[in-house]
Amino acid sequence: MRSSFKDAFPHLITLLDDAVNMALDADEPVEQNFIRKHYLEDLKNDKTETSARYRVFGCPPGAYGIGILDLIEAQNWKDEHDFAECYVNWGGFAYSKRSPEGIEAKSEFTHRLTTVEVAIHNQDDREHDIFDSDDYFQFHGGLIATIKALSGKDPKGYFGDSQNPAAPKCRDIKEETLRVYRTRVVNPKWLESIKQHGYKGASEMAATVDYLFGFDATANVVSDFMYEEIAQQYALASATQEFYKSKNPWAQRGVSERLLEAAQRGMWAEPDPDTLEALRQTLLECDAELEGRSELS
């Protein structure tokens, strides 16, 4: 559960909890009611009546986020186990009608995640996409990474698109990645349009690379050819370099550094050596440029 949800819609948490309890207490065969089946199994395994009913989890009361962005920005992670530890520590608080303010339930949250096979995110608008905010890779990507770390299995990842209620669609997360990559990330029309916004436009380009990197780090969704094209379009194209230099050299430095990190971590598995060398040279030139500016200020 996203952090803002519990503050903005506490009544919906109650409704979700009511729905869970209706299913748990339904007098029907467990073969037709898996939530009740798991609940009864938990009771046999010494879970308390209350904890066996927990199904709605979120971050601690008064806190926001799931913590994975901090790991990505600090480059303070090695694999999905680091993401899982963060995800459980931040998301392991249960919310229910009995505990509307939240109660720590990390062991119960961990137990629930070990049995999950499908991780899905639903979206009902086209104002944003999965590389448009860190929330997507933190909550959805982080969930995929955590399930893999805790269960040892890759869960199925899906993106539910209900922008048109009359024709909802569900895509595999890698399919959605390719869709957004083709339609926005490397779309020449979008790139030219965003450059019209100067400093902010350059920042949005750098943020797109950061979010794409974050989703790949957590959910393994980016192919080598995508990194190569992004390197060419976002870092190495002469027109783009001139744009950065005049509007926001810090963005150019961030893009180059993030792409090199992807290669160093093996996420960009087989990068072209010439591309890597060009990125290194670009990063060095950016550092020199920014150092010179600091001397003049």
PDB file of C-alpha atoms in Angstrom:
ATOM      1  CA  MET A   1       0.000   0.000   0.000  1.00  0.00           C
ATOM      2  CA  ARG A   2       1.425   3.361  -1.023  1.00  0.00           C
ATOM      3  CA  SER A   3       2.117   5.806   1.789  1.00  0.00           C
ATOM      4  CA  SER A   4      -0.323   8.507   0.730  1.00  0.00           C
ATOM      5  CA  PHE A   5      -3.138   5.976   0.374  1.00  0.00           C
ATOM      6  CA  LYS A   6      -3.357   5.222   4.084  1.00  0.00           C
ATOM      7  CA  ASP A   7      -3.658   8.931   4.926  1.00  0.00           C
ATOM      8  CA  ALA A   8      -5.976   9.982   2.110  1.00  0.00           C
ATOM      9  CA  PHE A   9      -8.305   6.963   2.062  1.00  0.00           C
ATOM     10  CA  PRO A  10      -8.419   5.334   5.514  1.00  0.00           C
ATOM     11  CA  HIS A  11     -12.051   4.330   4.933  1.00  0.00           C
ATOM     12  CA  LEU A  12     -10.975   2.223   1.952  1.00  0.00           C
ATOM     13  CA  ILE A  13      -8.532   0.322   4.148  1.00  0.00           C
ATOM     14  CA  THR A  14     -11.498  -0.562   6.341  1.00  0.00           C
ATOM     15  CA  LEU A  15     -13.455  -1.743   3.297  1.00  0.00           C
ATOM     16  CA  LEU A  16     -10.522  -3.870   2.132  1.00  0.00           C
ATOM     17  CA  ASP A  17     -10.216  -5.384   5.596  1.00  0.00           C
ATOM     18  CA  ASP A  18     -13.956  -6.106   5.628  1.00  0.00           C
ATOM     19  CA  ALA A  19     -13.654  -7.865   2.262  1.00  0.00           C
ATOM     20  CA  VAL A  20     -10.740  -9.948   3.521  1.00  0.00           C
ATOM     21  CA  ASN A  21     -12.616 -11.004   6.622  1.00  0.00           C
ATOM     22  CA  MET A  22     -15.740 -11.881   4.643  1.00  0.00           C
ATOM     23  CA  ALA A  23     -13.636 -14.244   2.541  1.00  0.00           C
ATOM     24  CA  LEU A  24     -11.839 -15.674   5.573  1.00  0.00           C
ATOM     25  CA  ASP A  25     -15.113 -16.421   7.354  1.00  0.00           C
ATOM     26  CA  ALA A  26     -17.034 -17.700   4.340  1.00  0.00           C
ATOM     27  CA  ASP A  27     -18.531 -21.149   4.831  1.00  0.00           C
ATOM     28  CA  GLU A  28     -17.304 -22.760   1.627  1.00  0.00           C
ATOM     29  CA  PRO A  29     -14.761 -25.349   0.462  1.00  0.00           C
ATOM     30  CA  VAL A  30     -11.144 -24.169   0.653  1.00  0.00           C
ATOM     31  CA  GLU A  31     -10.653 -25.346  -2.941  1.00  0.00           C
ATOM     32  CA  GLN A  32     -12.894 -22.436  -3.916  1.00  0.00           C
ATOM     33  CA  ASN A  33     -11.476 -19.943  -1.440  1.00  0.00           C
ATOM     34  CA  PHE A  34      -7.698 -19.773  -1.311  1.00  0.00           C
ATOM     35  CA  ILE A  35      -7.551 -16.849   1.069  1.00  0.00           C
ATOM     36  CA  ARG A  36      -9.482 -18.921   3.619  1.00  0.00           C
ATOM     37  CA  LYS A  37      -7.281 -21.928   2.858  1.00  0.00           C
ATOM     38  CA  HIS A  38      -4.119 -19.963   3.668  1.00  0.00           C
ATOM     39  CA  TYR A  39      -5.746 -18.474   6.756  1.00  0.00           C
ATOM     40  CA  LEU A  40      -6.584 -21.936   8.144  1.00  0.00           C
ATOM     41  CA  GLU A  41      -3.063 -23.145   7.353  1.00  0.00           C
ATOM     42  CA  ASP A  42      -1.629 -20.200   9.275  1.00  0.00           C
ATOM     43  CA  LEU A  43      -3.754 -21.048  12.323  1.00  0.00           C
ATOM     44  CA  LYS A  44      -2.413 -24.615  12.229  1.00  0.00           C
ATOM     45  CA  ASN A  45       1.124 -23.202  12.135  1.00  0.00           C
ATOM     46  CA  ASP A  46       0.660 -21.308  15.402  1.00  0.00           C
ATOM     47  CA  LYS A  47      -0.221 -17.940  13.903  1.00  0.00           C
ATOM     48  CA  THR A  48      -2.548 -15.905  16.093  1.00  0.00           C
ATOM     49  CA  GLU A  49      -6.123 -15.276  14.983  1.00  0.00           C
ATOM     50  CA  THR A  50      -5.360 -11.595  14.500  1.00  0.00           C
ATOM     51  CA  SER A  51      -2.076 -11.900  12.584  1.00  0.00           C
ATOM     52  CA  ALA A  52      -3.446 -14.657  10.332  1.00  0.00           C
ATOM     53  CA  ARG A  53      -5.988 -12.115   9.054  1.00  0.00           C
ATOM     54  CA  TYR A  54      -3.463  -9.443   8.037  1.00  0.00           C
ATOM     55  CA  ARG A  55      -3.570  -8.713   4.317  1.00  0.00           C
ATOM     56  CA  VAL A  56      -3.106  -4.931   4.028  1.00  0.00           C
ATOM     57  CA  PHE A  57       0.458  -3.712   4.616  1.00  0.00           C
ATOM     58  CA  GLY A  58       2.232  -0.383   4.325  1.00  0.00           C
ATOM     59  CA  CYS A  59       4.977   1.824   5.705  1.00  0.00           C
ATOM     60  CA  PRO A  60       5.175   2.882   9.378  1.00  0.00           C
ATOM     61  CA  PRO A  61       2.617   5.385  10.678  1.00  0.00           C
ATOM     62  CA  GLY A  62       3.800   8.910   9.921  1.00  0.00           C
ATOM     63  CA  ALA A  63       6.356   7.731   7.358  1.00  0.00           C
ATOM     64  CA  TYR A  64       6.287   7.813   3.570  1.00  0.00           C
ATOM     65  CA  GLY A  65       7.965   5.750   0.886  1.00  0.00           C
ATOM     66  CA  ILE A  66       9.484   2.295   0.850  1.00  0.00           C
ATOM     67  CA  GLY A  67      13.164   3.272   1.132  1.00  0.00           C
ATOM     68  CA  ILE A  68      14.474   1.750  -2.093  1.00  0.00           C
ATOM     69  CA  LEU A  69      15.087   5.127  -3.762  1.00  0.00           C
ATOM     70  CA  ASP A  70      17.619   5.921  -1.038  1.00  0.00           C
ATOM     71  CA  LEU A  71      19.523   2.702  -1.795  1.00  0.00           C
ATOM     72  CA  ILE A  72      19.566   3.465  -5.522  1.00  0.00           C
ATOM     73  CA  GLU A  73      20.679   7.071  -5.095  1.00  0.00           C
ATOM     74  CA  ALA A  74      23.423   6.141  -2.633  1.00  0.00           C
ATOM     75  CA  GLN A  75      24.504   3.158  -4.783  1.00  0.00           C
ATOM     76  CA  ASN A  76      24.274   1.227  -1.525  1.00  0.00           C
ATOM     77  CA  TRP A  77      23.015  -2.149  -2.748  1.00  0.00           C
ATOM     78  CA  LYS A  78      24.307  -5.396  -4.235  1.00  0.00           C
ATOM     79  CA  ASP A  79      21.289  -7.473  -5.243  1.00  0.00           C
ATOM     80  CA  GLU A  80      17.606  -8.165  -4.598  1.00  0.00           C
ATOM     81  CA  HIS A  81      18.306  -9.225  -1.001  1.00  0.00           C
ATOM     82  CA  ASP A  82      19.229  -5.636  -0.112  1.00  0.00           C
ATOM     83  CA  PHE A  83      15.998  -4.407  -1.690  1.00  0.00           C
ATOM     84  CA  ALA A  84      14.024  -7.092   0.155  1.00  0.00           C
ATOM     85  CA  GLU A  85      15.446  -6.117   3.543  1.00  0.00           C
ATOM     86  CA  CYS A  86      14.537  -2.490   2.876  1.00  0.00           C
ATOM     87  CA  TYR A  87      11.075  -3.353   1.513  1.00  0.00           C
ATOM     88  CA  VAL A  88      10.155  -5.471   4.534  1.00  0.00           C
ATOM     89  CA  ASN A  89      11.521  -2.980   7.058  1.00  0.00           C
ATOM     90  CA  TRP A  90       9.585  -0.116   5.495  1.00  0.00           C
ATOM     91  CA  GLY A  91       6.477  -1.976   4.385  1.00  0.00           C
ATOM     92  CA  GLY A  92       6.002  -4.437   7.222  1.00  0.00           C
ATOM     93  CA  PHE A  93       3.201  -2.670   9.071  1.00  0.00           C
ATOM     94  CA  ALA A  94      -0.307  -4.134   9.022  1.00  0.00           C
ATOM     95  CA  TYR A  95      -3.428  -1.973   8.691  1.00  0.00           C
ATOM     96  CA  SER A  96      -6.916  -3.203   9.536  1.00  0.00           C
ATOM     97  CA  LYS A  97     -10.184  -2.174  11.153  1.00  0.00           C
ATOM     98  CA  ARG A  98      -8.698  -3.263  14.499  1.00  0.00           C
ATOM     99  CA  SER A  99      -5.418  -1.427  13.860  1.00  0.00           C
ATOM    100  CA  PRO A 100      -6.238   1.597  11.669  1.00  0.00           C
ATOM    101  CA  GLU A 101      -3.037   3.358  12.750  1.00  0.00           C
ATOM    102  CA  GLY A 102      -0.859   0.415  11.772  1.00  0.00           C
ATOM    103  CA  ILE A 103       1.018  -2.171  13.788  1.00  0.00           C
ATOM    104  CA  GLU A 104       4.435  -3.696  13.163  1.00  0.00           C
ATOM    105  CA  ALA A 105       4.051  -7.057  11.457  1.00  0.00           C
ATOM    106  CA  LYS A 106       7.295  -7.679   9.576  1.00  0.00           C
ATOM    107  CA  SER A 107       7.279 -11.433  10.112  1.00  0.00           C
ATOM    108  CA  GLU A 108       3.703 -11.685   8.833  1.00  0.00           C
ATOM    109  CA  PHE A 109       4.532  -9.476   5.841  1.00  0.00           C
ATOM    110  CA  THR A 110       7.558 -11.638   5.025  1.00  0.00           C
ATOM    111  CA  HIS A 111       5.432 -14.776   5.300  1.00  0.00           C
ATOM    112  CA  ARG A 112       2.819 -13.364   2.938  1.00  0.00           C
ATOM    113  CA  LEU A 113       5.396 -12.365   0.332  1.00  0.00           C
ATOM    114  CA  THR A 114       7.004 -15.809   0.231  1.00  0.00           C
ATOM    115  CA  THR A 115       3.776 -17.223  -1.188  1.00  0.00           C
ATOM    116  CA  VAL A 116       3.137 -14.527  -3.816  1.00  0.00           C
ATOM    117  CA  GLU A 117       3.481 -15.586  -7.458  1.00  0.00           C
ATOM    118  CA  VAL A 118       2.134 -12.519  -9.284  1.00  0.00           C
ATOM    119  CA  ALA A 119       2.996  -8.841  -8.742  1.00  0.00           C
ATOM    120  CA  ILE A 120       0.662  -6.431 -10.538  1.00  0.00           C
ATOM    121  CA  HIS A 121       0.328  -2.666 -10.623  1.00  0.00           C
ATOM    122  CA  ASN A 122      -2.868  -1.068 -11.921  1.00  0.00           C
ATOM    123  CA  GLN A 123      -3.022   2.424 -13.413  1.00  0.00           C
ATOM    124  CA  ASP A 124      -6.085   4.298 -14.599  1.00  0.00           C
ATOM    125  CA  ASP A 125      -4.534   7.283 -16.395  1.00  0.00           C
ATOM    126  CA  ARG A 126      -2.002   8.090 -19.090  1.00  0.00           C
ATOM    127  CA  GLU A 127      -0.559  11.182 -17.431  1.00  0.00           C
ATOM    128  CA  HIS A 128       2.370   9.129 -16.186  1.00  0.00           C
ATOM    129  CA  ASP A 129       4.241   5.988 -17.171  1.00  0.00           C
ATOM    130  CA  ILE A 130       6.534   3.570 -15.343  1.00  0.00           C
ATOM    131  CA  PHE A 131       9.651   5.656 -16.090  1.00  0.00           C
ATOM    132  CA  ASP A 132       8.045   8.909 -14.990  1.00  0.00           C
ATOM    133  CA  SER A 133       8.363   8.554 -11.200  1.00  0.00           C
ATOM    134  CA  ASP A 134      10.443   6.660  -8.657  1.00  0.00           C
ATOM    135  CA  ASP A 135       7.237   5.280  -7.084  1.00  0.00           C
ATOM    136  CA  TYR A 136       6.871   2.707  -9.844  1.00  0.00           C
ATOM    137  CA  PHE A 137      10.223   1.023  -9.372  1.00  0.00           C
ATOM    138  CA  GLN A 138      10.139   1.437  -5.608  1.00  0.00           C
ATOM    139  CA  PHE A 139       6.751  -0.187  -4.989  1.00  0.00           C
ATOM    140  CA  HIS A 140       6.206  -2.447  -8.010  1.00  0.00           C
ATOM    141  CA  GLY A 141       9.831  -3.182  -8.875  1.00  0.00           C
ATOM    142  CA  GLY A 142      10.672  -3.450  -5.194  1.00  0.00           C
ATOM    143  CA  LEU A 143       7.849  -5.945  -4.704  1.00  0.00           C
ATOM    144  CA  ILE A 144       9.154  -8.109  -7.551  1.00  0.00           C
ATOM    145  CA  ALA A 145      12.695  -8.030  -6.141  1.00  0.00           C
ATOM    146  CA  THR A 146      11.489  -8.829  -2.621  1.00  0.00           C
ATOM    147  CA  ILE A 147       9.375 -11.801  -3.691  1.00  0.00           C
ATOM    148  CA  LYS A 148      12.341 -13.174  -5.630  1.00  0.00           C
ATOM    149  CA  ALA A 149      14.703 -12.730  -2.680  1.00  0.00           C
ATOM    150  CA  LEU A 150      12.322 -14.292  -0.147  1.00  0.00           C
ATOM    151  CA  SER A 151      10.919 -17.140  -2.252  1.00  0.00           C
ATOM    152  CA  GLY A 152      13.839 -17.861  -4.560  1.00  0.00           C
ATOM    153  CA  LYS A 153      11.487 -17.664  -7.541  1.00  0.00           C
ATOM    154  CA  ASP A 154      10.835 -14.974 -10.135  1.00  0.00           C
ATOM    155  CA  PRO A 155       7.240 -13.770  -9.782  1.00  0.00           C
ATOM    156  CA  LYS A 156       5.142 -12.862 -12.788  1.00  0.00           C
ATOM    157  CA  GLY A 157       5.072  -9.096 -13.185  1.00  0.00           C
ATOM    158  CA  TYR A 158       2.128  -7.363 -14.841  1.00  0.00           C
ATOM    159  CA  PHE A 159       0.933  -3.829 -15.541  1.00  0.00           C
ATOM    160  CA  GLY A 160      -2.823  -3.261 -15.536  1.00  0.00           C
ATOM    161  CA  ASP A 161      -3.874  -0.455 -17.875  1.00  0.00           C
ATOM    162  CA  SER A 162      -7.413   0.777 -17.202  1.00  0.00           C
ATOM    163  CA  GLN A 163      -7.115   4.266 -18.707  1.00  0.00           C
ATOM    164  CA  ASN A 164     -10.092   3.258 -20.863  1.00  0.00           C
ATOM    165  CA  PRO A 165     -12.544   1.497 -18.505  1.00  0.00           C
ATOM    166  CA  ALA A 166     -14.366   0.048 -21.482  1.00  0.00           C
ATOM    167  CA  ALA A 167     -11.232  -1.701 -22.732  1.00  0.00           C
ATOM    168  CA  PRO A 168      -8.826  -2.502 -19.876  1.00  0.00           C
ATOM    169  CA  LYS A 169      -5.558  -4.214 -20.770  1.00  0.00           C
ATOM    170  CA  CYS A 170      -2.997  -6.220 -18.846  1.00  0.00           C
ATOM    171  CA  ARG A 171       0.587  -6.378 -20.072  1.00  0.00           C
ATOM    172  CA  ASP A 172       3.645  -8.283 -18.955  1.00  0.00           C
ATOM    173  CA  ILE A 173       5.982  -5.833 -17.214  1.00  0.00           C
ATOM    174  CA  LYS A 174       8.661  -6.318 -19.884  1.00  0.00           C
ATOM    175  CA  GLU A 175       6.076  -5.642 -22.582  1.00  0.00           C
ATOM    176  CA  GLU A 176       5.093  -2.439 -20.781  1.00  0.00           C
ATOM    177  CA  THR A 177       8.763  -1.503 -20.511  1.00  0.00           C
ATOM    178  CA  LEU A 178       9.193  -1.852 -24.274  1.00  0.00           C
ATOM    179  CA  ARG A 179       5.994   0.094 -24.931  1.00  0.00           C
ATOM    180  CA  VAL A 180       7.095   3.070 -22.832  1.00  0.00           C
ATOM    181  CA  TYR A 181      10.638   2.860 -24.217  1.00  0.00           C
ATOM    182  CA  ARG A 182       9.398   3.064 -27.809  1.00  0.00           C
ATOM    183  CA  THR A 183       6.582   5.565 -27.338  1.00  0.00           C
ATOM    184  CA  ARG A 184       8.327   8.063 -25.039  1.00  0.00           C
ATOM    185  CA  VAL A 185      11.858   7.351 -23.872  1.00  0.00           C
ATOM    186  CA  VAL A 186      13.505   7.276 -27.328  1.00  0.00           C
ATOM    187  CA  ASN A 187      10.686   8.954 -29.226  1.00  0.00           C
ATOM    188  CA  PRO A 188      12.321  11.841 -31.181  1.00  0.00           C
ATOM    189  CA  LYS A 189       9.189  13.985 -30.823  1.00  0.00           C
ATOM    190  CA  TRP A 190       9.258  13.663 -27.035  1.00  0.00           C
ATOM    191  CA  LEU A 191      12.991  14.341 -26.847  1.00  0.00           C
ATOM    192  CA  GLU A 192      12.728  17.479 -28.953  1.00  0.00           C
ATOM    193  CA  SER A 193       9.711  18.696 -27.003  1.00  0.00           C
ATOM    194  CA  ILE A 194      11.261  18.162 -23.587  1.00  0.00           C
ATOM    195  CA  LYS A 195      14.365  20.109 -24.636  1.00  0.00           C
ATOM    196  CA  GLN A 196      12.165  23.172 -25.103  1.00  0.00           C
ATOM    197  CA  HIS A 197      11.879  23.302 -21.312  1.00  0.00           C
ATOM    198  CA  GLY A 198      15.560  24.088 -20.830  1.00  0.00           C
ATOM    199  CA  TYR A 199      16.996  23.283 -17.416  1.00  0.00           C
ATOM    200  CA  LYS A 200      13.862  21.433 -16.285  1.00  0.00           C
ATOM    201  CA  GLY A 201      13.714  19.478 -19.525  1.00  0.00           C
ATOM    202  CA  ALA A 202      17.281  18.256 -19.044  1.00  0.00           C
ATOM    203  CA  SER A 203      16.415  17.269 -15.481  1.00  0.00           C
ATOM    204  CA  GLU A 204      13.442  15.251 -16.765  1.00  0.00           C
ATOM    205  CA  MET A 205      15.712  13.422 -19.223  1.00  0.00           C
ATOM    206  CA  ALA A 206      18.129  12.534 -16.432  1.00  0.00           C
ATOM    207  CA  ALA A 207      15.252  11.452 -14.205  1.00  0.00           C
ATOM    208  CA  THR A 208      13.930   9.160 -16.944  1.00  0.00           C
ATOM    209  CA  VAL A 209      17.301   7.385 -17.051  1.00  0.00           C
ATOM    210  CA  ASP A 210      17.334   7.120 -13.244  1.00  0.00           C
ATOM    211  CA  TYR A 211      13.842   5.593 -13.120  1.00  0.00           C
ATOM    212  CA  LEU A 212      14.583   3.188 -15.953  1.00  0.00           C
ATOM    213  CA  PHE A 213      17.755   2.117 -14.139  1.00  0.00           C
ATOM    214  CA  GLY A 214      15.823   1.696 -10.882  1.00  0.00           C
ATOM    215  CA  PHE A 215      13.200  -0.518 -12.513  1.00  0.00           C
ATOM    216  CA  ASP A 216      15.905  -2.642 -14.131  1.00  0.00           C
ATOM    217  CA  ALA A 217      17.755  -2.953 -10.821  1.00  0.00           C
ATOM    218  CA  THR A 218      14.630  -4.214  -9.066  1.00  0.00           C
ATOM    219  CA  ALA A 219      12.783  -6.117 -11.802  1.00  0.00           C
ATOM    220  CA  ASN A 220      15.334  -6.864 -14.557  1.00  0.00           C
ATOM    221  CA  VAL A 221      13.315  -5.358 -17.409  1.00  0.00           C
ATOM    222  CA  VAL A 222      15.834  -3.460 -19.567  1.00  0.00           C
ATOM    223  CA  SER A 223      17.653  -5.098 -22.481  1.00  0.00           C
ATOM    224  CA  ASP A 224      21.138  -4.207 -23.694  1.00  0.00           C
ATOM    225  CA  PHE A 225      19.889  -2.612 -26.916  1.00  0.00           C
ATOM    226  CA  MET A 226      17.810  -0.218 -24.838  1.00  0.00           C
ATOM    227  CA  TYR A 227      20.811   0.926 -22.810  1.00  0.00           C
ATOM    228  CA  GLU A 228      22.807   1.370 -26.021  1.00  0.00           C
ATOM    229  CA  GLU A 229      20.150   3.540 -27.669  1.00  0.00           C
ATOM    230  CA  ILE A 230      19.649   5.590 -24.493  1.00  0.00           C
ATOM    231  CA  ALA A 231      23.399   6.173 -24.292  1.00  0.00           C
ATOM    232  CA  GLN A 232      23.400   7.443 -27.868  1.00  0.00           C
ATOM    233  CA  GLN A 233      20.276   9.611 -27.527  1.00  0.00           C
ATOM    234  CA  TYR A 234      20.652  10.875 -23.957  1.00  0.00           C
ATOM    235  CA  ALA A 235      24.416  11.214 -23.540  1.00  0.00           C
ATOM    236  CA  LEU A 236      26.441  11.031 -26.748  1.00  0.00           C
ATOM    237  CA  ALA A 237      24.456  12.761 -29.506  1.00  0.00           C
ATOM    238  CA  SER A 238      26.255  16.038 -30.299  1.00  0.00           C
ATOM    239  CA  ALA A 239      23.047  18.102 -30.336  1.00  0.00           C
ATOM    240  CA  THR A 240      22.033  16.703 -26.956  1.00  0.00           C
ATOM    241  CA  GLN A 241      25.465  17.420 -25.507  1.00  0.00           C
ATOM    242  CA  GLU A 242      25.220  21.032 -26.656  1.00  0.00           C
ATOM    243  CA  PHE A 243      21.779  21.257 -25.080  1.00  0.00           C
ATOM    244  CA  TYR A 244      23.089  19.965 -21.744  1.00  0.00           C
ATOM    245  CA  LYS A 245      26.107  22.237 -21.844  1.00  0.00           C
ATOM    246  CA  SER A 246      24.002  25.351 -22.317  1.00  0.00           C
ATOM    247  CA  LYS A 247      21.085  24.402 -20.069  1.00  0.00           C
ATOM    248  CA  ASN A 248      22.055  21.830 -17.426  1.00  0.00           C
ATOM    249  CA  PRO A 249      25.473  20.102 -17.423  1.00  0.00           C
ATOM    250  CA  TRP A 250      24.614  18.437 -14.108  1.00  0.00           C
ATOM    251  CA  ALA A 251      21.954  16.400 -15.916  1.00  0.00           C
ATOM    252  CA  GLN A 252      24.495  15.230 -18.493  1.00  0.00           C
ATOM    253  CA  ARG A 253      26.824  14.138 -15.736  1.00  0.00           C
ATOM    254  CA  GLY A 254      24.023  12.220 -14.012  1.00  0.00           C
ATOM    255  CA  VAL A 255      23.002  10.406 -17.198  1.00  0.00           C
ATOM    256  CA  SER A 256      26.565   9.370 -18.040  1.00  0.00           C
ATOM    257  CA  GLU A 257      27.298   8.219 -14.504  1.00  0.00           C
ATOM    258  CA  ARG A 258      24.093   6.164 -14.272  1.00  0.00           C
ATOM    259  CA  LEU A 259      24.708   4.401 -17.574  1.00  0.00           C
ATOM    260  CA  LEU A 260      28.263   3.544 -16.541  1.00  0.00           C
ATOM    261  CA  GLU A 261      26.931   2.183 -13.267  1.00  0.00           C
ATOM    262  CA  ALA A 262      24.540  -0.078 -15.205  1.00  0.00           C
ATOM    263  CA  ALA A 263      27.512  -1.485 -17.088  1.00  0.00           C
ATOM    264  CA  GLN A 264      29.627  -1.877 -13.952  1.00  0.00           C
ATOM    265  CA  ARG A 265      26.857  -3.804 -12.206  1.00  0.00           C
ATOM    266  CA  GLY A 266      26.325  -6.120 -15.166  1.00  0.00           C
ATOM    267  CA  MET A 267      22.789  -4.861 -15.775  1.00  0.00           C
ATOM    268  CA  TRP A 268      24.004  -3.674 -19.169  1.00  0.00           C
ATOM    269  CA  ALA A 269      25.549  -7.054 -19.800  1.00  0.00           C
ATOM    270  CA  GLU A 270      27.486  -6.606 -23.052  1.00  0.00           C
ATOM    271  CA  PRO A 271      27.949  -2.901 -23.783  1.00  0.00           C
ATOM    272  CA  ASP A 272      29.840  -1.757 -26.844  1.00  0.00           C
ATOM    273  CA  PRO A 273      33.401  -0.893 -25.711  1.00  0.00           C
ATOM    274  CA  ASP A 274      33.395   2.261 -27.838  1.00  0.00           C
ATOM    275  CA  THR A 275      30.168   3.409 -26.231  1.00  0.00           C
ATOM    276  CA  LEU A 276      31.583   2.870 -22.741  1.00  0.00           C
ATOM    277  CA  GLU A 277      34.729   4.774 -23.581  1.00  0.00           C
ATOM    278  CA  ALA A 278      32.663   7.639 -24.984  1.00  0.00           C
ATOM    279  CA  LEU A 279      30.579   7.714 -21.800  1.00  0.00           C
ATOM    280  CA  ARG A 280      33.712   7.790 -19.640  1.00  0.00           C
ATOM    281  CA  GLN A 281      35.112  10.639 -21.685  1.00  0.00           C
ATOM    282  CA  THR A 282      31.817  12.516 -21.454  1.00  0.00           C
ATOM    283  CA  LEU A 283      31.786  12.086 -17.683  1.00  0.00           C
ATOM    284  CA  LEU A 284      35.348  13.398 -17.401  1.00  0.00           C
ATOM    285  CA  GLU A 285      34.493  16.409 -19.548  1.00  0.00           C
ATOM    286  CA  CYS A 286      31.403  17.105 -17.431  1.00  0.00           C
ATOM    287  CA  ASP A 287      33.458  16.968 -14.238  1.00  0.00           C
ATOM    288  CA  ALA A 288      35.980  19.394 -15.726  1.00  0.00           C
ATOM    289  CA  GLU A 289      33.203  21.727 -16.858  1.00  0.00           C
ATOM    290  CA  LEU A 290      31.477  21.740 -13.478  1.00  0.00           C
ATOM    291  CA  GLU A 291      34.749  22.135 -11.624  1.00  0.00           C
ATOM    292  CA  GLY A 292      35.535  25.152 -13.770  1.00  0.00           C
ATOM    293  CA  ARG A 293      32.172  26.687 -13.043  1.00  0.00           C
ATOM    294  CA  SER A 294      32.662  26.236  -9.308  1.00  0.00           C
ATOM    295  CA  GLU A 295      36.014  28.027  -9.541  1.00  0.00           C
ATOM    296  CA  LEU A 296      34.399  30.991 -11.265  1.00  0.00           C
ATOM    297  CA  SER A 297      31.528  31.285  -8.797  1.00  0.00           C
TER     298      SER A 297
END
